[in-house]
Coordinates of C-alpha atoms and ligand atoms in Angstrom, one line a residue:
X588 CA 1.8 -5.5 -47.7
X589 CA 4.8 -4.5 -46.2
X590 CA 6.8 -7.0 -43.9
X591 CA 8.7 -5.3 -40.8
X592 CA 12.1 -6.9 -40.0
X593 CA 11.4 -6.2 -36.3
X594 CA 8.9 -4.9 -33.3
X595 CA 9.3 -2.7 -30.3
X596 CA 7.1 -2.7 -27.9
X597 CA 6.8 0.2 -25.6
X598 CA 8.0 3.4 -26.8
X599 CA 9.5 5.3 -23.9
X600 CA 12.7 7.0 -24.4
X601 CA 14.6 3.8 -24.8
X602 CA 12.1 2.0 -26.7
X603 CA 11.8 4.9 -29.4
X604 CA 15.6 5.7 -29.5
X605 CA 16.5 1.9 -30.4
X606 CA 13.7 1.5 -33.0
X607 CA 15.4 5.0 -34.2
X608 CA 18.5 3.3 -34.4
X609 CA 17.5 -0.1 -36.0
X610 CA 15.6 2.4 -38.4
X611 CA 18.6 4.3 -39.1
X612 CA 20.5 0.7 -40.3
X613 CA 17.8 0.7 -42.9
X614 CA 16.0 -2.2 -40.9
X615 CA 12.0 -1.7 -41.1
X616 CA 10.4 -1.5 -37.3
X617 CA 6.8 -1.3 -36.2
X618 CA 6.2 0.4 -32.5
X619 CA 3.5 -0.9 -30.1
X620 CA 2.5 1.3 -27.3
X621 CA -0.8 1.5 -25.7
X622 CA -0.6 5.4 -25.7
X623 CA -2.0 6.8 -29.0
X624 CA 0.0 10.0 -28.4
X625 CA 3.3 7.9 -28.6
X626 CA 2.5 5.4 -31.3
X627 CA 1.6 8.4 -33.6
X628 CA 4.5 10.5 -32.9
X629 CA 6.6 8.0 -33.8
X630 CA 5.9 8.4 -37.2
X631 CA 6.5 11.8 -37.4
X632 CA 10.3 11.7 -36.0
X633 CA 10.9 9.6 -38.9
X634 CA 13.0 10.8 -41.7
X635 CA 12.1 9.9 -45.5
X636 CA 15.0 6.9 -45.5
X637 CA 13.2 5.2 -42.1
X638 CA 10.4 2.8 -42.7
X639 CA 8.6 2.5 -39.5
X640 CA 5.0 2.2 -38.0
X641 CA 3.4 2.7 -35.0
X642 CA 0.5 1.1 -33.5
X643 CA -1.5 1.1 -30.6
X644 CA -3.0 -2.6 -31.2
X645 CA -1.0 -5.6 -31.2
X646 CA -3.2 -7.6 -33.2
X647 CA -2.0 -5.3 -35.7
X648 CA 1.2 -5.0 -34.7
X649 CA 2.1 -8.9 -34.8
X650 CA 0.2 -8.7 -38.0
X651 CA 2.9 -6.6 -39.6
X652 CA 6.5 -8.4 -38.9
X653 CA 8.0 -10.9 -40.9
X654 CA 8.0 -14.5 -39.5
X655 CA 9.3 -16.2 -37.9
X656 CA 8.7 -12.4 -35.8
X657 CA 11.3 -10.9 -33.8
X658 CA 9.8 -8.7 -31.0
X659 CA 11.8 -6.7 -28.4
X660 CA 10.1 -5.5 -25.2
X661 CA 10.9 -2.0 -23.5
X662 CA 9.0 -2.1 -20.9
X663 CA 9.6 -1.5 -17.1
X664 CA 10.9 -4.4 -15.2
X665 CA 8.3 -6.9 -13.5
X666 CA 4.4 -7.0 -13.8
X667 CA 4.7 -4.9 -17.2
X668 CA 6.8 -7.3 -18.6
X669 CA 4.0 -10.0 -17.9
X670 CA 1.3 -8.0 -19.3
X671 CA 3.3 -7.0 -22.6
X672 CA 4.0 -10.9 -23.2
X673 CA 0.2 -11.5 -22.3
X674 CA -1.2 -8.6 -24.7
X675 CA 0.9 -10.4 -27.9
X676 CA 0.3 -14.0 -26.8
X677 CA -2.7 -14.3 -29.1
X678 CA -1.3 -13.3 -31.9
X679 CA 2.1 -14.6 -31.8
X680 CA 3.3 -18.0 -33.5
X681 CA 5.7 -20.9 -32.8
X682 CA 9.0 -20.1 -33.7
X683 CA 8.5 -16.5 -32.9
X684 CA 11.4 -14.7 -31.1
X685 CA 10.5 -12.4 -27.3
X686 CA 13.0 -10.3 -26.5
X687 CA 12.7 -8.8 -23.5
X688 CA 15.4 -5.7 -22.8
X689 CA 14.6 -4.5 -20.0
X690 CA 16.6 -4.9 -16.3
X691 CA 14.8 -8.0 -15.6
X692 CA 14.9 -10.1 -12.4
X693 CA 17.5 -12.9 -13.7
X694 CA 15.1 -15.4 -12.2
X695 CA 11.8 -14.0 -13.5
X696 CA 13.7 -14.6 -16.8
X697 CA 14.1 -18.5 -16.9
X698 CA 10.2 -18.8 -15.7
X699 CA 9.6 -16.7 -19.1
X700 CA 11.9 -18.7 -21.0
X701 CA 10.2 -22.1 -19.5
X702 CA 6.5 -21.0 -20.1
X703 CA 7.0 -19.8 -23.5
X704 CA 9.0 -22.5 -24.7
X705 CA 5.6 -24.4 -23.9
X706 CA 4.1 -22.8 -26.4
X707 CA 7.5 -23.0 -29.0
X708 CA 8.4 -19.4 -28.5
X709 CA 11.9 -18.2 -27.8
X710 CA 12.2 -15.7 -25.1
X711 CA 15.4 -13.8 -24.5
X712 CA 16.6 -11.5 -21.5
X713 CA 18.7 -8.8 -23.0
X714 CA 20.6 -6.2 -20.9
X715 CA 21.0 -2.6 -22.5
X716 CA 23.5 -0.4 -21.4
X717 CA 24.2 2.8 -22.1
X718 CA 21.4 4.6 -21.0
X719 CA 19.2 6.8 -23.6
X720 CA 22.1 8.2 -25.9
X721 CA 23.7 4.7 -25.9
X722 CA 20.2 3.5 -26.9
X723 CA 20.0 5.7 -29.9
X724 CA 23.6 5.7 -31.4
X725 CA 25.1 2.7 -29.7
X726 CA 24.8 0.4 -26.8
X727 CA 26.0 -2.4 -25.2
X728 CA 24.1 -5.5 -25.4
X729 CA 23.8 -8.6 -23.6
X730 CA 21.3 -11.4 -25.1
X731 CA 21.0 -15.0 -23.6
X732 CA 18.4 -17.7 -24.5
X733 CA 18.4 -20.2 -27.1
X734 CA 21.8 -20.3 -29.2
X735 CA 20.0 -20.9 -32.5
X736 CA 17.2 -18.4 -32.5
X737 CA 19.3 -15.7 -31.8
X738 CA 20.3 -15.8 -35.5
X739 CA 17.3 -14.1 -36.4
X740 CA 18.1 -11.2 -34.3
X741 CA 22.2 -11.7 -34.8
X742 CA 22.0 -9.1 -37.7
X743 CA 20.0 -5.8 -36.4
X744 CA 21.6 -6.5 -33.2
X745 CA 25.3 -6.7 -34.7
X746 CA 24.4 -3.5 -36.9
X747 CA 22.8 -1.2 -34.0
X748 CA 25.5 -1.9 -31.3
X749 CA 28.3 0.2 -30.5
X750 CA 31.5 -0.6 -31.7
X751 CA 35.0 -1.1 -30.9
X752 CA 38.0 -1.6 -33.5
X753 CA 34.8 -2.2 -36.0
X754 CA 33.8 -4.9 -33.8
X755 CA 29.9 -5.3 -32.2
X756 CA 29.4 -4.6 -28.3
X757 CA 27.0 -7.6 -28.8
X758 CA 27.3 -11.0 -28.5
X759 CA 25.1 -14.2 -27.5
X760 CA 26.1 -14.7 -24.2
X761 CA 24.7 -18.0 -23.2
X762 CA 21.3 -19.9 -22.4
X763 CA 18.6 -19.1 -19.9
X764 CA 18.9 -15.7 -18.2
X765 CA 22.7 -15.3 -18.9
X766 CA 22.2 -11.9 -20.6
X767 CA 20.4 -10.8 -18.0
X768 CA 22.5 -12.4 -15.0
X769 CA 25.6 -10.5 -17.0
X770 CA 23.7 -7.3 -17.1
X771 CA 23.4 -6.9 -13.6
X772 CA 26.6 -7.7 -12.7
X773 CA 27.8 -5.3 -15.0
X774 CA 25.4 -3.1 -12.5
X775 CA 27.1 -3.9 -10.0
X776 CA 30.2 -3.0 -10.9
X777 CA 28.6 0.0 -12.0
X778 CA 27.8 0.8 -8.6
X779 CA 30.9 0.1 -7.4
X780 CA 32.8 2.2 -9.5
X781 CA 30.4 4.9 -8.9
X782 CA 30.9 4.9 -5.3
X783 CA 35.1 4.6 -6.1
X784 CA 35.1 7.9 -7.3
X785 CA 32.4 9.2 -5.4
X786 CA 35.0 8.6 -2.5
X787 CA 37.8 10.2 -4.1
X788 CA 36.0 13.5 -4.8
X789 CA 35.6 13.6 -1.0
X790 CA 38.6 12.7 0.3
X791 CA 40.0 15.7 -2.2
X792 CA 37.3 18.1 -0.9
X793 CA 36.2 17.3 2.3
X794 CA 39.6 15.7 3.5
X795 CA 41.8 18.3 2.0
X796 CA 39.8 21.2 1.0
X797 CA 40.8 21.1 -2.6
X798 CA 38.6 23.6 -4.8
X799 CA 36.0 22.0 -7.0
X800 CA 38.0 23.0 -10.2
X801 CA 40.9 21.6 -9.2
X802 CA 39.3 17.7 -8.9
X803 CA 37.6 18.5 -12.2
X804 CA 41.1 18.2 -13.6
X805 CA 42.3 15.5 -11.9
X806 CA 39.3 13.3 -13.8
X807 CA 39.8 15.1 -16.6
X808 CA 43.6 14.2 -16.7
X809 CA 42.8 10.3 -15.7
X810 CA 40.5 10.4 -18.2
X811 CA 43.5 10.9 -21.0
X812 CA 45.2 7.7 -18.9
X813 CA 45.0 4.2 -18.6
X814 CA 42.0 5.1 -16.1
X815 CA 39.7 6.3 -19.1
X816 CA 36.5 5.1 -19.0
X817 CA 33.0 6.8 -19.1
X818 CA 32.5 6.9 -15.3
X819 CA 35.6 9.2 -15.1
X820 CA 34.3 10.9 -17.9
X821 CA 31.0 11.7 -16.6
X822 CA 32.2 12.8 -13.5
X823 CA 35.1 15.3 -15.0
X824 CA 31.8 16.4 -17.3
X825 CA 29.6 17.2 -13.8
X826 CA 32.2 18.9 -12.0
X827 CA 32.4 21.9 -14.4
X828 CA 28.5 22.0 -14.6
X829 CA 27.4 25.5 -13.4
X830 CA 24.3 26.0 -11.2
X831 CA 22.0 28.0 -13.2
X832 CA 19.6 28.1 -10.2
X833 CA 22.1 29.9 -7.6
X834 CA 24.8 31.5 -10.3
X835 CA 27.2 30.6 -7.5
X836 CA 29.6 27.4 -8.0
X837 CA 28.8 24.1 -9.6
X838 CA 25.1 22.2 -9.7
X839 CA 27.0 19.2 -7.8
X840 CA 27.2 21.5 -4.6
X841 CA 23.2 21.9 -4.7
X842 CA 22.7 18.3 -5.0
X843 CA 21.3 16.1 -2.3
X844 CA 23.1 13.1 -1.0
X845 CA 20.9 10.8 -0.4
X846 CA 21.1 8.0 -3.2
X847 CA 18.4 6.2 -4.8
X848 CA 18.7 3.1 -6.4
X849 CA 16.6 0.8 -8.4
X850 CA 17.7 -2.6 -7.5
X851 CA 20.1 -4.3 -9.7
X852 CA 23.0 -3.6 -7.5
X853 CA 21.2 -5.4 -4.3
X854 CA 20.5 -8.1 -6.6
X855 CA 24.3 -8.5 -7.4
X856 CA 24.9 -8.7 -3.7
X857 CA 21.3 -11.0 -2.9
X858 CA 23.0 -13.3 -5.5
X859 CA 26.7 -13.3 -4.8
X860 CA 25.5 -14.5 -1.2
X861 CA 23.5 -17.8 -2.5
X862 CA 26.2 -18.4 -5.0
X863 CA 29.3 -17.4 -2.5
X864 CA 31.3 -15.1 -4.6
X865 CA 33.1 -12.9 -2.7
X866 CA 32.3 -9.2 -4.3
X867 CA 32.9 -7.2 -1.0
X868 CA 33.2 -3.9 -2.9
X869 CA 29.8 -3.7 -4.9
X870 CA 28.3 -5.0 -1.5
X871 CA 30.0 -1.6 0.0
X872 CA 28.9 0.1 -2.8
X873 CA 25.2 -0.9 -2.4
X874 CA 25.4 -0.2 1.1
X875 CA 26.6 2.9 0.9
X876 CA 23.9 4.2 -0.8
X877 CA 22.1 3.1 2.0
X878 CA 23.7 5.0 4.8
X879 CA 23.1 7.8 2.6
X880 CA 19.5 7.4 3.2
X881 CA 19.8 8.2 6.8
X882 CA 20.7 11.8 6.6
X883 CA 19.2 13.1 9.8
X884 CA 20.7 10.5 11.6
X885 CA 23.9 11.4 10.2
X886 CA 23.4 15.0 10.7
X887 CA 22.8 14.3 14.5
X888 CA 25.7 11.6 15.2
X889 CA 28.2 14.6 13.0
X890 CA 27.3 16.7 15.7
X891 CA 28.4 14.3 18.5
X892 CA 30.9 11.5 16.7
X893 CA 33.7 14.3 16.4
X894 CA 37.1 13.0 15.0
X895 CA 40.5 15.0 15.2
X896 CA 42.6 15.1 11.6
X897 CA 46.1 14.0 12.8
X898 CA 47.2 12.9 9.5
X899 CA 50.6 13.6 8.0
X900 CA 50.0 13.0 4.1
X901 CA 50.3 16.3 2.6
X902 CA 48.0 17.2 -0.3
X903 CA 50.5 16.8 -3.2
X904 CA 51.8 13.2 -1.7
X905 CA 48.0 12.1 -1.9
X906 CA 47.0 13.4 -5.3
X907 CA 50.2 11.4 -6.8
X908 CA 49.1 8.4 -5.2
X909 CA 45.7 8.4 -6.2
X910 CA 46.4 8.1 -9.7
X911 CA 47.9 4.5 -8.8
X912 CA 45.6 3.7 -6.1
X913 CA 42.8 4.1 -8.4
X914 CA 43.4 1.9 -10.8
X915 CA 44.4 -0.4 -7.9
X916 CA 40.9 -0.6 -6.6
X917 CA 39.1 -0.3 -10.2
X918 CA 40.8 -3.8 -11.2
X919 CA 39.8 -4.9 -8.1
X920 CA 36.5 -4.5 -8.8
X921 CA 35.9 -5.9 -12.2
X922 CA 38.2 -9.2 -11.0
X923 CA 35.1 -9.4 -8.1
X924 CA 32.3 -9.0 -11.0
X925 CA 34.1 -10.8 -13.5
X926 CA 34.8 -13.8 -10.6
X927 CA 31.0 -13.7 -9.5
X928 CA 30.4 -14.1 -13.3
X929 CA 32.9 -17.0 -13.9
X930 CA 31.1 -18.5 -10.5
X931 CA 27.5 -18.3 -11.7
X932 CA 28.4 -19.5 -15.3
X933 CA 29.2 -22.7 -13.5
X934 CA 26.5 -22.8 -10.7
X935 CA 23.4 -22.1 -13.4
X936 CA 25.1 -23.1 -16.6
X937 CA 24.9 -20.2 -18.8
X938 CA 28.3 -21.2 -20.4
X939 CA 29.5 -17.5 -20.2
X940 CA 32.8 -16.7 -22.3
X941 CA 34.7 -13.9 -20.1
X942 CA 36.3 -12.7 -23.1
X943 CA 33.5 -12.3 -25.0
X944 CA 31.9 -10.7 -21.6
X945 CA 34.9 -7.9 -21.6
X946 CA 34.5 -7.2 -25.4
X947 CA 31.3 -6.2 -25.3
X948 CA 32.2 -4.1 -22.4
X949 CA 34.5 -2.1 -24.1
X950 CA 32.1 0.1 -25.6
X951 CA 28.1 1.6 -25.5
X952 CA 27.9 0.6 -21.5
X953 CA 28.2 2.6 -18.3
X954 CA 31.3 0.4 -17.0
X955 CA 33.3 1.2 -20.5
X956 CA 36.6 1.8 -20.0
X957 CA 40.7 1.1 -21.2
X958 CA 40.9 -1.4 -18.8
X959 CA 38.4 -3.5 -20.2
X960 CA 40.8 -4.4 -23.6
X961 CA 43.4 -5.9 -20.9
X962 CA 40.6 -7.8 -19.1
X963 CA 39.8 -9.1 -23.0
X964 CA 43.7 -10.6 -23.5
X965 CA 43.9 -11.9 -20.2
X966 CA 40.9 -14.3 -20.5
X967 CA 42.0 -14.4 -24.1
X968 CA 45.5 -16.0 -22.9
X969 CA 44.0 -18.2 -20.3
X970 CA 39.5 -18.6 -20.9
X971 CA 39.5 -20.5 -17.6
X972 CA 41.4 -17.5 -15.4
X973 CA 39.4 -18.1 -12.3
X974 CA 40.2 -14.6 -11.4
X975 CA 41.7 -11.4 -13.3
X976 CA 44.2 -11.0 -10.4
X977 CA 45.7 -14.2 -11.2
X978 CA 46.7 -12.8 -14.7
X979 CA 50.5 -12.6 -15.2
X980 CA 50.4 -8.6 -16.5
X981 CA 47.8 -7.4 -13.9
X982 CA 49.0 -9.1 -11.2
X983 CA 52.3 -7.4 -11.8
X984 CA 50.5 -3.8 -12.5
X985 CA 48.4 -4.7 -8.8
X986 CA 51.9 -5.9 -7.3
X987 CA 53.5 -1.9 -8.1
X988 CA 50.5 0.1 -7.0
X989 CA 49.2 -1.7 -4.2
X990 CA 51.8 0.9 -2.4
X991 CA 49.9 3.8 -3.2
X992 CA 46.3 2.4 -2.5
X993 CA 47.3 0.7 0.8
X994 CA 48.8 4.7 1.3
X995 CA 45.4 6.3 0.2
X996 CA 43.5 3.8 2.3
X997 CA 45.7 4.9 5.1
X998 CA 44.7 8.2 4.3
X999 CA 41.5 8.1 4.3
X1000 CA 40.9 6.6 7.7
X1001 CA 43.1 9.3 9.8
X1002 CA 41.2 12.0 8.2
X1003 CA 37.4 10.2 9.1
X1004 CA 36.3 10.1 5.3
X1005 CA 34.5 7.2 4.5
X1006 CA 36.5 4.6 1.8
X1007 CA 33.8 1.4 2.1
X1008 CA 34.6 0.8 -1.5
X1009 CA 38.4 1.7 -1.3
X1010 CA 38.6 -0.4 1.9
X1011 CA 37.4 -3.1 0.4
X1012 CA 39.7 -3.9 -2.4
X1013 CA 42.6 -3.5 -0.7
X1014 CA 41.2 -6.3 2.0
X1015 CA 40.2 -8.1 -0.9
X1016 CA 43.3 -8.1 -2.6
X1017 CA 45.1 -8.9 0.9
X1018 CA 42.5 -12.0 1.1
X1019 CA 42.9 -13.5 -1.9
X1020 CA 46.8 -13.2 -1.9
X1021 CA 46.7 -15.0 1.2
X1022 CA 47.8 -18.5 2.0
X1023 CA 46.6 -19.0 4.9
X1024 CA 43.3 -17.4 6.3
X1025 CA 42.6 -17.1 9.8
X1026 CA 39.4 -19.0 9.3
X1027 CA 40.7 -21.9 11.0
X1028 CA 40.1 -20.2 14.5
X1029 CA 36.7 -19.8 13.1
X1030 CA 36.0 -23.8 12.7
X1031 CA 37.1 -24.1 16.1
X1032 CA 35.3 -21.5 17.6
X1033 CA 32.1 -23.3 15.5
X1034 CA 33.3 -26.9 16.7
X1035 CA 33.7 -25.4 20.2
X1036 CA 30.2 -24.2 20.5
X1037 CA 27.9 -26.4 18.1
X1038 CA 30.0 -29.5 17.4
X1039 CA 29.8 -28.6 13.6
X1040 CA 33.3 -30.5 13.0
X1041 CA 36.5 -29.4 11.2
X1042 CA 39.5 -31.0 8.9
X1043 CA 43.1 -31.1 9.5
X1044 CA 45.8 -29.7 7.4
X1045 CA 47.8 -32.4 8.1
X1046 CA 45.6 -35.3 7.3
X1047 CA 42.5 -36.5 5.8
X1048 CA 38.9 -36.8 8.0
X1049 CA 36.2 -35.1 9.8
X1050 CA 37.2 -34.4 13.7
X1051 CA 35.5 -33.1 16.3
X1052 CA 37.2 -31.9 19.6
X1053 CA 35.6 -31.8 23.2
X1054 CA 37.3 -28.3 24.0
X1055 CA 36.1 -28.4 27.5
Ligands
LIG1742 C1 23.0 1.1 -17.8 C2 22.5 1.4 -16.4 C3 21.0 1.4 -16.3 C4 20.6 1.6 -14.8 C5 20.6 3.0 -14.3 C6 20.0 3.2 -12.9 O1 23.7 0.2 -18.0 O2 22.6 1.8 -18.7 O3 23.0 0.4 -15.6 O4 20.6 0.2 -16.7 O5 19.3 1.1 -14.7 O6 21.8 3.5 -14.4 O7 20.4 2.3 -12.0 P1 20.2 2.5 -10.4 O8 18.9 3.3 -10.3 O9 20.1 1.2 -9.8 O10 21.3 3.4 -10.0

């Protein structure tokens, strides 16, 4: 009988597009799903070169993959998860390799990984980015859990990511739930850069009127710059988009503003909190999404919160500046995901390599982009760089444009458009170049009220003061 070099289980869109793609590498994959309609299907989207099966028992399904077996899971995030692992239990054997690939809960992770080591089974967390396409031709992955099983996956893995200069957006990342600590931070960034450009769009059109078409080309031009990335991509892609509905002007015009989300960004934040890694521009990012909820309270206050334009900056000034300004608060960004990263390696450690961490960034995931290559020399030159704005070469790039952003930010506020994100990184920069904080006043204000103590700059010890 035929042995299968690897299992899915659940075949949704991603589920179905990976096993696709591990087909495609001439790797031979069996599908579990408990829909007939699905596991049947499957075999029909096969061409004559794929050798795959699908199956709606998992009895059968373990029964077909080559030992020791290498399973991935694509099933939603929480209870599914448990009841996927539960369903194959039975039939699975020490040795055997879980992979779960899914946005899992970074925590839900290592009480997987501890239960099933129990029983001598490897379970991994896995972040896929990249969405379906990414899935099906190429995506980023991120794998953590035990160094030497994840040579029986090393090979499909290796073959079905994307690439970049021929080499693998995959890599093992680290023990535990690394790969899925890694994936949502790359979320978070994500969300981050998301709401960077959401802002800039409405600066340009609500600030200064500027016609749809004429952003379009904006993003389209940055996206032939060093500010190419996916995200810029995307968005030069949606703001030529007809609406087929109306006939008049683009889709985006048609499209409410209230954001969803499905958690990975709050989990950035949740986490950055316990851990204390400053990320103040993903938190903006996820709370901007949140104010975006409240529309008829925003409705009513736009009504009665009126605000008079008395800005100067002329429309050609700003759309110079932004260029600069953007790229400003994009490296901004990653240094505050990349830092949280570096900062949770240490507190839960996942021994994360930051250069590996920016390589496989470079191409398949949402947060792609040019940038990504310098992130991947800097830690390259130094692997223990606290912090990308520490780097020689971007700390000079941050040094020169820093003019333009602390310009746009300006902007911004005298015309009343919201710049959380913006905001941020230019505070965030101006923090973390400071010396000195003004957080002293704030141990005295603590000592003053709740005798919590403080230290001198000028010599050793714990004092307290009677301020009275
Ligand atoms: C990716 C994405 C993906 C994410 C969605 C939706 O890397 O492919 O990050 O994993 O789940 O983009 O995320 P939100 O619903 O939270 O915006």
């Amino acid at each position: 009988m035929k042995e299968f070099d690897f299992g899915i289980v659940g075949l949704g869109v991603m589920g179905r597009n990976l096993l696709l793609n591990m087909a495609d590498h001439k790797f031979s994959v069996a599908g579990l799903d408990l829909d007939p309609e699905k596991a049947a299907s499957l075999e029909k989207e096969a061409s004559e070169e794929h050798t795959i099966k699908g199956t709606t028992s998992a009895e059968e399904f373990c029964g077909l993959i080559r030992k020791p077996r290498a399973i991935m899971l694509l099933v939603p995030a929480g209870k599914p998860v448990d009841s996927a692992i539960a369903s194959l239990l039975p039939y699975l054997e020490e040795g055997d390799v879980l992979v779960d690939g899914g946005n899992s809960y970074f925590p839900d992770t290592n009480r997987r990984v501890d239960e099933l080591a129990e029983k001598g089974i490897h379970f991994f967390g896995m972040g896929i980015s990249g969405g379906e396409k990414g899935a099906r031709f190429g995506p980023s992955m991120m794998p953590g859990g035990n160094a030497e099983a994840y040579e029986r996956l090393r090979p499909i893995f290796e073959a079905v990511a994307a690439k970049v200069n021929d080499e693998p957006c995959v890599t093992y990342l680290g023990k535990g739930s690394a790969g899925n600590y890694v994936k949502m931070v790359h979320n978070g960034i994500e969300y981050a850069i998301m709401q960077l450009i959401a802002e800039v769009y409405d600066l340009l059109k609500r600030g200064y009127g500027v016609e749809d078409a004429k952003i379009q080309q904006l993003f389209e031009k940055w996206n032939n710059s060093e500010l190419a990335s996916f995200l810029v991509e995307i968005t030069a892609g949606i703001l030529k988009k007809e609406d087929e509905v109306t006939g008049k002007g683009i889709l985006l015009n048609y499209i409410s503003d209230a954001a969803k989300a499905k958690g990975t960004g709050k989990w950035t934040s949740q986490n950055a909190m316990d851990i204390q890694a400053p990320i103040p521009a993903i938190n903006a990012a996820v709370e901007m999404r949140d104010i975006s909820k409240y529309k008829e309270e925003r409705v009513q206050a736009s009504k009665s919160l009126k605000w008079k334009d008395v800005s100067e900056t002329s429309e050609e000034e700003i759309f110079a500046d932004l260029t600069d300004a953007f790229y400003f608060a994009m490296i901004n960004i990653y240094a505050q995901g990349l830092a949280q990263l570096t900062i949770a390696s240490k507190e839960y450690d996942y021994g994360l390599n930051l250069e590996e961490v920016a390589k496989i960034w470079r191409g398949g995931c949402i947060i792609r982009a040019a940038c990504l290559e310098d992130f991947r020399q800097a830690y390259s030159k130094s692997p223990e760089l606290p912090n990308l704005l520490l780097d020689e070469t971007l700390g000079k790039a941050l040094e020169e444009k820093q003019a333009a952003a602390r310009k746009v930010v300006k902007t911004f506020i005298d015309k009343g458009i919201p710049a959380s994100v913006f905001t941020s990184t230019v505070s965030y920069f101006d923090s973390y170049r400071s010396e000195i904080l003004p957080t002293n006043l704030i141990q005295a204000q603590r000592d003053f009220f709740g005798a919590h103590k403080y230290e001198r700059n000028d010599k050793e010890g714990i004092f307290h003061t009677e301020w009275n």
